[in-house]
Amino acid sequence: MSRHPEVKWAQRVDKVFITVLLPDAKDAKVKLEPEGVFSFSASAGAENHQYELKLDLFDKVNVEESKINVGVRSIFCIVEKAEPAWWNKLLRGDGKTPHYVKVDWDKWVDEDDDTAGSGLGDMDLGGMDFSKFGGMGGDDMGGMGDFDDSDEDLELSKPEDEATDKKEAEEQDAGKDGAEMEATDMEVEERPPSNPDPFKRISLKNSIQTNFGDDYVFQIVPKDDWTAMAVSLSTNAVKVYSPVTGQYYGECKGHSATINQIAFSGPSTPHILHSCSSDGTIRAWDTRTFQQVSSFHSGSSQEIFSFSFGGSGNNLLAAGCDTQILFWDWRNDKQVACLEDSHVEDVTQVHFIPDHQNKLLSASIDGLMCIFDTEGDINEDNHLDSVLNVGTSIGKVGFFGETYQKLWCLTHIETLSIWDWKDASETSFQDARSLASKGWTLDNVDYFVDCHYSREAEKLWVIGGTDTGTLGYFPVSYEGNKAIGSAEAVLGGGHTGVVRSVLPMSSTPSGSSQGHGIFGWTGGEDGRLCCWLSDNAPEINRSWISSALVSRSPRTRNTTRHQPY
């Protein structure tokens, strides 16, 4: 059965902007008809799931003047209207707008503020129009396989960055499995005094360019005592390294499809690593021998997207599958419950809430977060406590605060919301990417990777990145006047593509000497693991860029954005 990709749209009086959000789309086909029918199909993911879309637009369009651009994470179209007029909505008819179609607030303007032909409509998409590109404007759906999707035509060269980049840390020679990473004396960079910048950069200590090749780094997670970190790859394997030296320890291999989540067990079994996969299994690995020691099966070939251990007796294993939430008693491998009525699409996240281990939160592509009480015999009639409606496909969630009552939520269309899961109150940042982009002088923030909370500083950051691999830590103010502030740390020069995972070493136990001087690790679609230094340079204010990211740089901060964006 085909799936629907996320779609964002905005308009001007003479055109419509349509963005299809489908990372790494393969064999993509697009068709635009003069009557206003927009069709899309592609496959994506390790399992080559089929995605299809057909939109009956509000009115007729001019196919010849419409343009398209294919990127790594999305397909962006500028559709020219046949007649200049403000559309009441995107789709014709009286039906309800599909849940996967959302307003693109980053590009939206009100009708009173619109000037025909202004803004994104003038963007140079390389002269690629529907009528000339692969038959996309004709009767047959044309393929996109030969189109250069590197997005190079959208990159801007910034003179102020070039001066700084001369001092960027050069990457070490490609490492091999089993090799120990060598540290280099590389300092956190300062911008030239003639061009003060509102942030400092974290320096690249080293990158492990292993034999990953074209394979992605999906996730990086630490062992409880920080003596090891596990890295999941698009090869359906997990590799284990030292987070301090980068030394390669070994590999856990056995999954036959995409690994969607990995996590080490708690202090009672610190050497056990768990992983869940689209092959329908959750597997346990002994990281001393790198052998599989147990496995749970979802049945009916259901993909497993997330898992969590908890329950009041700490005996439950919960898993998010296609539209279901499965529960096992991990002590005897017995399935004890299956919840199948709370969500109507893939359950992307399940988490037992810290300090409330009998409470489980699930999140789904259907835009809902559900909270269950897992005491007793679990069922939806008696154990569904509350439902939080985010309104769009949910990608990642996490808990924070002194009692873990707060919840952050990142969506697949790059919005951010902060919730109090007990009283269901919400602070929403629908324009999160736009707000973060104003917080530095680099390229616009293209996506969010994660959020990070410091209990010592009682502070939350959202971590945003560019398609060319630069990351920023943006502080989030969610009480009172909501805001996303200027980047307080910038990681640049390590990656050349989208970053998938960030492991901050500030998460090390208080007082631990593990990883001293290391800001953290990142991994991405370029197949690299990068290690970042934080406080090795003597002139750095160590209380600012320290294990807790406690306070800002003492330098005067310039909050003005500079061209080009």
PDB file of N, CA, C and O in Angstrom, residues 18 41 63 66 74 79 102 105 139 147 151 161 197 248 312 339-340 365 370 421 426 429 441 444 500 546 563:
ATOM      1  N   ILE A  18       4.791  24.714  -3.718  1.00  0.00           N
ATOM      2  CA  ILE A  18       4.482  23.376  -3.215  1.00  0.00           C
ATOM      3  C   ILE A  18       5.796  22.664  -2.919  1.00  0.00           C
ATOM      4  O   ILE A  18       6.655  22.531  -3.792  1.00  0.00           O
ATOM      5  N   SER A  41       4.876  10.660  -7.489  1.00  0.00           N
ATOM      6  CA  SER A  41       5.125   9.305  -6.990  1.00  0.00           C
ATOM      7  C   SER A  41       6.625   9.111  -6.878  1.00  0.00           C
ATOM      8  O   SER A  41       7.412   9.677  -7.645  1.00  0.00           O
ATOM      9  N   VAL A  63       1.389  25.465 -16.981  1.00  0.00           N
ATOM     10  CA  VAL A  63       2.420  24.436 -16.882  1.00  0.00           C
ATOM     11  C   VAL A  63       3.747  24.932 -17.432  1.00  0.00           C
ATOM     12  O   VAL A  63       4.815  24.693 -16.855  1.00  0.00           O
ATOM     13  N   SER A  66       5.727  27.084 -14.990  1.00  0.00           N
ATOM     14  CA  SER A  66       5.989  26.509 -13.668  1.00  0.00           C
ATOM     15  C   SER A  66       7.373  25.882 -13.634  1.00  0.00           C
ATOM     16  O   SER A  66       7.892  25.435 -14.659  1.00  0.00           O
ATOM     17  N   SER A  74      13.814  17.276  -0.211  1.00  0.00           N
ATOM     18  CA  SER A  74      12.495  17.706  -0.657  1.00  0.00           C
ATOM     19  C   SER A  74      12.506  18.034  -2.140  1.00  0.00           C
ATOM     20  O   SER A  74      13.561  18.173  -2.752  1.00  0.00           O
ATOM     21  N   VAL A  79       4.478  26.785  -8.902  1.00  0.00           N
ATOM     22  CA  VAL A  79       3.394  26.549  -9.858  1.00  0.00           C
ATOM     23  C   VAL A  79       2.744  27.894 -10.193  1.00  0.00           C
ATOM     24  O   VAL A  79       2.195  28.571  -9.313  1.00  0.00           O
ATOM     25  N   LYS A 102       0.009  20.777   4.691  1.00  0.00           N
ATOM     26  CA  LYS A 102       0.141  21.805   5.715  1.00  0.00           C
ATOM     27  C   LYS A 102       0.552  23.141   5.091  1.00  0.00           C
ATOM     28  O   LYS A 102       1.166  23.183   4.025  1.00  0.00           O
ATOM     29  N   TRP A 105       4.532  28.042   6.646  1.00  0.00           N
ATOM     30  CA  TRP A 105       4.550  29.360   7.292  1.00  0.00           C
ATOM     31  C   TRP A 105       5.827  30.123   6.981  1.00  0.00           C
ATOM     32  O   TRP A 105       5.856  31.362   7.065  1.00  0.00           O
ATOM     33  N   ASP A 139       1.669  13.823 -20.910  1.00  0.00           N
ATOM     34  CA  ASP A 139       0.750  12.800 -20.477  1.00  0.00           C
ATOM     35  C   ASP A 139       1.420  11.743 -19.620  1.00  0.00           C
ATOM     36  O   ASP A 139       0.791  11.110 -18.791  1.00  0.00           O
ATOM     37  N   PHE A 147      18.461  14.035 -12.859  1.00  0.00           N
ATOM     38  CA  PHE A 147      18.556  15.425 -12.424  1.00  0.00           C
ATOM     39  C   PHE A 147      19.582  15.554 -11.319  1.00  0.00           C
ATOM     40  O   PHE A 147      19.674  14.722 -10.430  1.00  0.00           O
ATOM     41  N   ASP A 151      21.692  20.365  -5.090  1.00  0.00           N
ATOM     42  CA  ASP A 151      21.276  21.666  -4.555  1.00  0.00           C
ATOM     43  C   ASP A 151      22.378  22.711  -4.658  1.00  0.00           C
ATOM     44  O   ASP A 151      22.327  23.747  -3.997  1.00  0.00           O
ATOM     45  N   ASP A 161      32.306  34.425   5.543  1.00  0.00           N
ATOM     46  CA  ASP A 161      32.603  33.063   5.942  1.00  0.00           C
ATOM     47  C   ASP A 161      33.948  32.611   5.386  1.00  0.00           C
ATOM     48  O   ASP A 161      34.665  31.826   6.001  1.00  0.00           O
ATOM     49  N   ASP A 197      30.981  38.651  15.206  1.00  0.00           N
ATOM     50  CA  ASP A 197      29.904  37.698  14.961  1.00  0.00           C
ATOM     51  C   ASP A 197      29.253  37.350  16.289  1.00  0.00           C
ATOM     52  O   ASP A 197      29.937  37.274  17.307  1.00  0.00           O
ATOM     53  N   TYR A 248      37.646   1.891  17.433  1.00  0.00           N
ATOM     54  CA  TYR A 248      36.603   0.972  16.983  1.00  0.00           C
ATOM     55  C   TYR A 248      36.657  -0.308  17.810  1.00  0.00           C
ATOM     56  O   TYR A 248      37.717  -0.910  17.972  1.00  0.00           O
ATOM     57  N   SER A 312       5.757   0.077  35.806  1.00  0.00           N
ATOM     58  CA  SER A 312       5.958   0.272  37.246  1.00  0.00           C
ATOM     59  C   SER A 312       6.902  -0.767  37.830  1.00  0.00           C
ATOM     60  O   SER A 312       7.628  -0.500  38.786  1.00  0.00           O
ATOM     61  N   LEU A 339      -2.208  -2.416  21.506  1.00  0.00           N
ATOM     62  CA  LEU A 339      -3.125  -1.294  21.365  1.00  0.00           C
ATOM     63  C   LEU A 339      -3.179  -0.915  19.892  1.00  0.00           C
ATOM     64  O   LEU A 339      -2.159  -0.588  19.295  1.00  0.00           O
ATOM     65  N   GLU A 340      -4.363  -0.953  19.295  1.00  0.00           N
ATOM     66  CA  GLU A 340      -4.467  -0.752  17.846  1.00  0.00           C
ATOM     67  C   GLU A 340      -5.520   0.259  17.420  1.00  0.00           C
ATOM     68  O   GLU A 340      -5.759   0.420  16.224  1.00  0.00           O
ATOM     69  N   ILE A 365       2.640   9.498  12.906  1.00  0.00           N
ATOM     70  CA  ILE A 365       2.511  10.295  11.697  1.00  0.00           C
ATOM     71  C   ILE A 365       1.134  10.932  11.614  1.00  0.00           C
ATOM     72  O   ILE A 365       0.954  11.955  10.939  1.00  0.00           O
ATOM     73  N   CYS A 370      -0.319  10.173  22.416  1.00  0.00           N
ATOM     74  CA  CYS A 370      -1.211   9.545  23.389  1.00  0.00           C
ATOM     75  C   CYS A 370      -0.422   9.155  24.631  1.00  0.00           C
ATOM     76  O   CYS A 370       0.718   8.685  24.519  1.00  0.00           O
ATOM     77  N   TRP A 421       2.783  17.790  29.535  1.00  0.00           N
ATOM     78  CA  TRP A 421       1.959  16.632  29.199  1.00  0.00           C
ATOM     79  C   TRP A 421       0.894  16.331  30.253  1.00  0.00           C
ATOM     80  O   TRP A 421      -0.059  15.593  29.975  1.00  0.00           O
ATOM     81  N   GLU A 426       0.378  24.029  25.615  1.00  0.00           N
ATOM     82  CA  GLU A 426       1.314  23.964  24.499  1.00  0.00           C
ATOM     83  C   GLU A 426       1.892  25.342  24.180  1.00  0.00           C
ATOM     84  O   GLU A 426       1.196  26.348  24.241  1.00  0.00           O
ATOM     85  N   PHE A 429       5.893  26.602  17.968  1.00  0.00           N
ATOM     86  CA  PHE A 429       6.781  27.370  17.086  1.00  0.00           C
ATOM     87  C   PHE A 429       6.580  26.856  15.662  1.00  0.00           C
ATOM     88  O   PHE A 429       7.369  26.064  15.143  1.00  0.00           O
ATOM     89  N   THR A 441      24.386  34.190  10.867  1.00  0.00           N
ATOM     90  CA  THR A 441      24.594  34.828   9.565  1.00  0.00           C
ATOM     91  C   THR A 441      24.863  33.814   8.470  1.00  0.00           C
ATOM     92  O   THR A 441      25.251  34.175   7.373  1.00  0.00           O
ATOM     93  N   ASN A 444      20.195  29.509   5.666  1.00  0.00           N
ATOM     94  CA  ASN A 444      18.987  29.215   6.417  1.00  0.00           C
ATOM     95  C   ASN A 444      19.049  27.816   7.021  1.00  0.00           C
ATOM     96  O   ASN A 444      19.609  26.893   6.441  1.00  0.00           O
ATOM     97  N   ARG A 500      22.387  13.558  10.832  1.00  0.00           N
ATOM     98  CA  ARG A 500      21.264  12.775  11.324  1.00  0.00           C
ATOM     99  C   ARG A 500      21.229  12.660  12.849  1.00  0.00           C
ATOM    100  O   ARG A 500      20.174  12.423  13.427  1.00  0.00           O
ATOM    101  N   SER A 546      31.087  24.807  27.959  1.00  0.00           N
ATOM    102  CA  SER A 546      31.556  23.795  28.892  1.00  0.00           C
ATOM    103  C   SER A 546      30.648  22.587  28.788  1.00  0.00           C
ATOM    104  O   SER A 546      29.814  22.497  27.905  1.00  0.00           O
ATOM    105  N   GLN A 563      23.351  40.369   5.366  1.00  0.00           N
ATOM    106  CA  GLN A 563      23.186  39.772   4.047  1.00  0.00           C
ATOM    107  C   GLN A 563      24.523  39.158   3.609  1.00  0.00           C
ATOM    108  O   GLN A 563      25.572  39.654   4.004  1.00  0.00           O
TER     109      GLN A 563
END
